[in-house]
XYZ file of N, CA and C in Angstrom:
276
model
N 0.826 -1.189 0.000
C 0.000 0.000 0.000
C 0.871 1.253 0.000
N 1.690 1.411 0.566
C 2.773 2.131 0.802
C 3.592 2.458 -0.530
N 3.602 1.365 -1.060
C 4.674 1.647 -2.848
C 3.463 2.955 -3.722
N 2.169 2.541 -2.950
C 1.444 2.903 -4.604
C 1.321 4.205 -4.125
N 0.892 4.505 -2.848
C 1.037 5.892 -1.882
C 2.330 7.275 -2.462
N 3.067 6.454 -2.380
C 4.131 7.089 -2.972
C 4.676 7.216 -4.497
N 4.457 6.122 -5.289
C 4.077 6.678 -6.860
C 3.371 7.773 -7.084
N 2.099 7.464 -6.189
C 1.122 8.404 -6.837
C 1.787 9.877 -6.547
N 2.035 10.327 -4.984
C 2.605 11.346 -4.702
C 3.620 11.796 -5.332
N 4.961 10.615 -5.997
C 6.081 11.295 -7.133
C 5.407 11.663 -8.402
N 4.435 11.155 -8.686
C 3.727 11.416 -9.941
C 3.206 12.917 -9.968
N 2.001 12.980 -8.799
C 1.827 14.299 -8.603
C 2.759 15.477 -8.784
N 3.846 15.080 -7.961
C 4.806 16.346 -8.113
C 5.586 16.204 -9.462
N 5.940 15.382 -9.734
C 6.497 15.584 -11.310
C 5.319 16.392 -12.372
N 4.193 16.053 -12.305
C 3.114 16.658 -13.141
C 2.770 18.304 -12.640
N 2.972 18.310 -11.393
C 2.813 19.843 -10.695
C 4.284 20.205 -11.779
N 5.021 19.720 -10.761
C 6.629 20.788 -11.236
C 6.632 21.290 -13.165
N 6.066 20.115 -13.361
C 6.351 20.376 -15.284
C 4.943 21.347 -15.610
N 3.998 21.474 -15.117
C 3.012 22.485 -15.297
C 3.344 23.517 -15.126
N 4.102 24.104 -13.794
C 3.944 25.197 -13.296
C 5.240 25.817 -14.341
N 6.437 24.851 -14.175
C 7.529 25.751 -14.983
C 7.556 25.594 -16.515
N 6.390 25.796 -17.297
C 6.310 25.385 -18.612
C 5.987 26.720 -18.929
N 6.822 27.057 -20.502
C 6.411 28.269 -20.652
C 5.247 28.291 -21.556
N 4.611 29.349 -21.891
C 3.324 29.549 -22.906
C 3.941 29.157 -24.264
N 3.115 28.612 -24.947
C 3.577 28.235 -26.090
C 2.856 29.069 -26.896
N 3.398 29.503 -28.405
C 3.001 30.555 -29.609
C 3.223 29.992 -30.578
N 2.244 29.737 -31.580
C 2.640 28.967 -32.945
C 2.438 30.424 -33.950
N 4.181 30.531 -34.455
C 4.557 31.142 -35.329
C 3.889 31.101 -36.597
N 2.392 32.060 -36.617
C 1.731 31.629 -38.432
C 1.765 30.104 -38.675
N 1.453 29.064 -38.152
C 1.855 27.742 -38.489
C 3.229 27.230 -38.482
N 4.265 27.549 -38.370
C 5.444 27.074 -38.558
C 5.466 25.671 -37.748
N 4.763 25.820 -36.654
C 5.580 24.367 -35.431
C 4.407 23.381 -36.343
N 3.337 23.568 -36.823
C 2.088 22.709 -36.909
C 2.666 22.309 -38.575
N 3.598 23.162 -39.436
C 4.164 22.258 -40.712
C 5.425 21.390 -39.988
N 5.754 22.024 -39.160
C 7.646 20.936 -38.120
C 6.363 19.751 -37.954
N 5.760 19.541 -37.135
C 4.755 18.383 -36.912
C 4.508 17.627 -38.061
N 3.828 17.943 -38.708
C 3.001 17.300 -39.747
C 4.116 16.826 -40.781
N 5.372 17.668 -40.779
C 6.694 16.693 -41.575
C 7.166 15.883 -40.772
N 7.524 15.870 -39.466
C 8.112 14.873 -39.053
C 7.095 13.782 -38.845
N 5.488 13.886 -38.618
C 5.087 12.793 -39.072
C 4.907 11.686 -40.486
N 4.651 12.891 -40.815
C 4.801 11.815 -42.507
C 6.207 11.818 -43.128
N 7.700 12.170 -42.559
C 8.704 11.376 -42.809
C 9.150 10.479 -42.238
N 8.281 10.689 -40.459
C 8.675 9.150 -40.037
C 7.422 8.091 -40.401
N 7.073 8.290 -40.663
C 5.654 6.971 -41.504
C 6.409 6.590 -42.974
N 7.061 7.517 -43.377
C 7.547 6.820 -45.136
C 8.575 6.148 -44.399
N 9.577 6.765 -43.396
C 10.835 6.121 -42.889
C 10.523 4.686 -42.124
N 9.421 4.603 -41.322
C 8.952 3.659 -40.522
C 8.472 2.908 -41.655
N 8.071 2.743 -42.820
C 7.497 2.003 -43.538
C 8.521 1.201 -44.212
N 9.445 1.849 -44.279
C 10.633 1.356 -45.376
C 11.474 0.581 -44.888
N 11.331 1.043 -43.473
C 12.327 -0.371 -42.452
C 11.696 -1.372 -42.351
N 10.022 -1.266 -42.127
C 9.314 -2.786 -41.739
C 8.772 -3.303 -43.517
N 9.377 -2.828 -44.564
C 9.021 -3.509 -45.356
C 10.429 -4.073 -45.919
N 11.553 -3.650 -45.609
C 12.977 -4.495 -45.766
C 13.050 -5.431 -45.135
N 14.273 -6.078 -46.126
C 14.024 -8.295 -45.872
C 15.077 -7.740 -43.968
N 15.233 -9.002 -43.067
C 15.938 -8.904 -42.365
C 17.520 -8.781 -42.628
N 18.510 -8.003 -41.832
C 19.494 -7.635 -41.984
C 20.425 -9.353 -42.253
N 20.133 -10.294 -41.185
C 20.639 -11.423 -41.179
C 19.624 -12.645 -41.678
N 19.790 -13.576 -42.502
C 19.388 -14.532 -42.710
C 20.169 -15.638 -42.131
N 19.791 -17.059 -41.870
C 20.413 -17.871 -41.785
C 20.053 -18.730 -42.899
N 21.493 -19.216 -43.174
C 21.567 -19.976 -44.875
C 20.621 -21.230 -44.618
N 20.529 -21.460 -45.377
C 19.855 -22.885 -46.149
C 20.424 -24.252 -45.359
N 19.686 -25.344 -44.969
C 20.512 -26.185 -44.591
C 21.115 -26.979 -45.664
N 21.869 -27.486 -45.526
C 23.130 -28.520 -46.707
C 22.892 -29.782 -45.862
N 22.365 -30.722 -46.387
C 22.186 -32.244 -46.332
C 23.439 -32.970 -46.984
N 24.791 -33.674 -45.903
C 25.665 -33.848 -46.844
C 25.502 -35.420 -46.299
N 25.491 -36.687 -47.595
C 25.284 -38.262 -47.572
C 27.054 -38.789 -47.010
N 27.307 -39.074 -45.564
C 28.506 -39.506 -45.185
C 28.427 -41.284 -46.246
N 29.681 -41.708 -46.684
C 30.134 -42.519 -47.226
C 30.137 -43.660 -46.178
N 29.164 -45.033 -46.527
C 28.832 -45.835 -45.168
C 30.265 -46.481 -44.777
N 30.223 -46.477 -43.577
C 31.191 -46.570 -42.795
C 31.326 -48.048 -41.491
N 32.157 -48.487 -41.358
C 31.793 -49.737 -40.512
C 32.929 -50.087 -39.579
N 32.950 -50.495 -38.837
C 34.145 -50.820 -37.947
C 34.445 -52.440 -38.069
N 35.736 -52.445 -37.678
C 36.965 -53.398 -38.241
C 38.063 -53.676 -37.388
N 38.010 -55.357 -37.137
C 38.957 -55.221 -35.705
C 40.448 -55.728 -36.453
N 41.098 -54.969 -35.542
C 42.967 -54.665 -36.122
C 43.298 -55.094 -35.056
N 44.663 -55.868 -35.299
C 45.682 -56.568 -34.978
C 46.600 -55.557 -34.592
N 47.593 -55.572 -33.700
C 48.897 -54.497 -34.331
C 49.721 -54.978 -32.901
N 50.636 -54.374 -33.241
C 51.866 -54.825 -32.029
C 52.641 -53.450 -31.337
N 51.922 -52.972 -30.427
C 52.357 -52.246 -28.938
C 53.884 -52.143 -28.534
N 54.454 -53.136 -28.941
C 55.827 -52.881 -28.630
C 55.927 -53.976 -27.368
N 55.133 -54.216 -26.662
C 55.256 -55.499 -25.537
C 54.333 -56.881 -26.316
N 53.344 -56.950 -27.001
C 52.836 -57.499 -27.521
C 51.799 -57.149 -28.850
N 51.328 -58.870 -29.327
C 50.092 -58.735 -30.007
C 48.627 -58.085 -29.531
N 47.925 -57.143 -29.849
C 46.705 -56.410 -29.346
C 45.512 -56.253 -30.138
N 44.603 -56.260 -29.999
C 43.645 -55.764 -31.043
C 42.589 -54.765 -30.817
N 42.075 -54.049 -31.428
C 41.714 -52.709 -31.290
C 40.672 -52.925 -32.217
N 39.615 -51.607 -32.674
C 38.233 -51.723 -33.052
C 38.732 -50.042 -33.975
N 38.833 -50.236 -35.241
C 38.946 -48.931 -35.673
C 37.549 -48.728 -36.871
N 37.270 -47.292 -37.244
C 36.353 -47.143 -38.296
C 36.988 -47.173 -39.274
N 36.683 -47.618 -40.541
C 36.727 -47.453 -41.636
C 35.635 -47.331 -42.637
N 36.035 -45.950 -43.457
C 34.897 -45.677 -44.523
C 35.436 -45.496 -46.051
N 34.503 -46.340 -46.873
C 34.792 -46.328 -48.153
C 34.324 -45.629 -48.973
């Protein structure tokens, strides 16, 4: 109860403080109301042109590559103290 007590009260005073020290505003013959009305419709052509470009990154295509069948094969060989045998792959 206490958190929202006090939002509300920083809220208040932020909305007081920016009221009171705001100066009067004067629109120059239209000047600020054409600044408006361009920066909206150059950011709508600009905003349009980004969400209609492809994404910056794609990720490629996958590549399906067929490994050459492969089978294991028991080997003989000599260790240096003896005869041993071992299990190696071989692919053709």
């Amino acid at each position: 109860m206490k958190k929202t007590v006090f939002a509300l009260l920083a809220a208040a005073t932020v909305a007081g403080g920016s009221i009171a020290t705001a100066p009067q505003a004067h629109a120059g013959g239209g000047d600020v109301a054409a600044g408006i009305a361009g920066g909206l419709i150059g950011g709508a052509l600009i905003g349009g042109a980004i969400a209609n470009s492809r994404p910056a990154y794609a990720a490629p295509a996958p590549v399906y590559v067929e490994e050459p069948p492969c089978h294991m094969v028991r080997e003989r060989f000599w260790d240096g103290y003896g005869w041993r045998f071992r299990r190696i792959r071989v692919c053709d």
